[in-house]
């Protein structure tokens, strides 16, 4: 069994906002992690290059010191110079051993080996110079050192080549770091663009979904307000507030359709019954006229009176049955009119409930707009933070420029610091460019947020228009209730008149039977019969008038119901 989770529109928007926040946090965390890695790599590179250059220059200084001590020893034969020479050699060997362990590539090890061999060869020459001084004297030793001057220049050239190799290796690593920075920038920009597209797509989807659904509801509500109940269903499959609105609206439409069908049938029955009642009343009036004529002729002869009495009995019997039929029909019509009134009241209550639900949707849309506006405010805060970062990067750039100027003033001693200052300035410029790109993205997000708020406000206006249409439908139902209640009162009056007519008919029957049984007293009872006939004629006129009023009311009700298409 699959678990069906219901997500409201507010929950969907909140989930999207949380997802966007998490995505931006993840992207920023990734960028921060990569920047820290690149910064550490660059610091290690600077430390490595500065330390290497320092040690290489230290070896070069020790070589120069050894050459100086040997020359001093040749000129003065002072053993202290010789001791300083051996001490310098030990320091140089320690530096060479340290440098040997810090070569990080086969090419570096090969260049270091070449340089180390050249140093050993030069040290061997210096050692030979000491031996020559001890064996053959000062003058020949000076000549010996004059012949090896090119060796000293060679070791200087090899040292410069090794330093150039180190500089080149450092430059390669700098390029690698720069490439890593570009990769991080492109990755962050791509992820931000993807998140932006997803946010825009979701906003467009949900706004279009709400707008299309509410537009369909408004169209159907307008058609119902015009009396068209033929629309069967709205195509919406979402399980949210809009879905509830659509279901309630369809239920209301179905109830209205059933109510109008029932009212139409009841009205047709009322119209038919009123026509029958009118016809019966006319027949009764004609019969009463005939009775009056016959009573006038009673004095002419008993035989004619008896015959007229028999005809009167038959006519009054038919009239009595017709009156009972009218009373029964009026009772049924009264029941139908009560049902119609109850159904109309139920339809009015359904319209009120639909109006309340649409107002709830309006409040939900307004809350969604407020949430999107808060997102825009957060984007504004991000833009302010980016401006602060841009300012810091600019200040860092100025500080790096000042540091480079001071390093240039320091000459050779500040060359390494000048390299560091130049790299810091480069990083500051890159940071400033990245901050500007982030600011552009934030401004784009603020623009799209404004579009989303405008779309939600338009949706709220459409919902308000739907509320007005449904309110008009409720007014129509109230009018129907009033008409049905008036019809019910008229039917009750007809029923009362029919009962009164039935009682009068009983009296007429008794009177006519008396005329038949007492033929000899016909002349004396003629006045009584004439009065009864006049009373019956008056009753028939009342019934005819009531039936005509009922017929007119039925026609009015049919006209009102005819506005609705089922």
Tab-separated table of C-alpha atoms in Angstrom, residues 2 156 196 205 215 271 300 408 420 535 544:
chain	number	residue	atom	x	y	z
A	2	UNK	CA	1.524	3.297	-1.119
A	156	UNK	CA	78.107	30.412	-10.177
A	196	UNK	CA	18.711	29.825	-10.334
A	205	UNK	CA	5.381	25.979	-12.750
A	215	UNK	CA	-8.932	30.783	-14.159
A	271	UNK	CA	-48.448	24.424	-13.614
A	300	UNK	CA	-92.905	24.850	-13.625
A	408	UNK	CA	61.243	47.291	-4.384
A	420	UNK	CA	54.527	37.439	-2.099
A	535	UNK	CA	-72.720	30.272	-2.643
A	544	UNK	CA	-60.775	30.002	-10.278
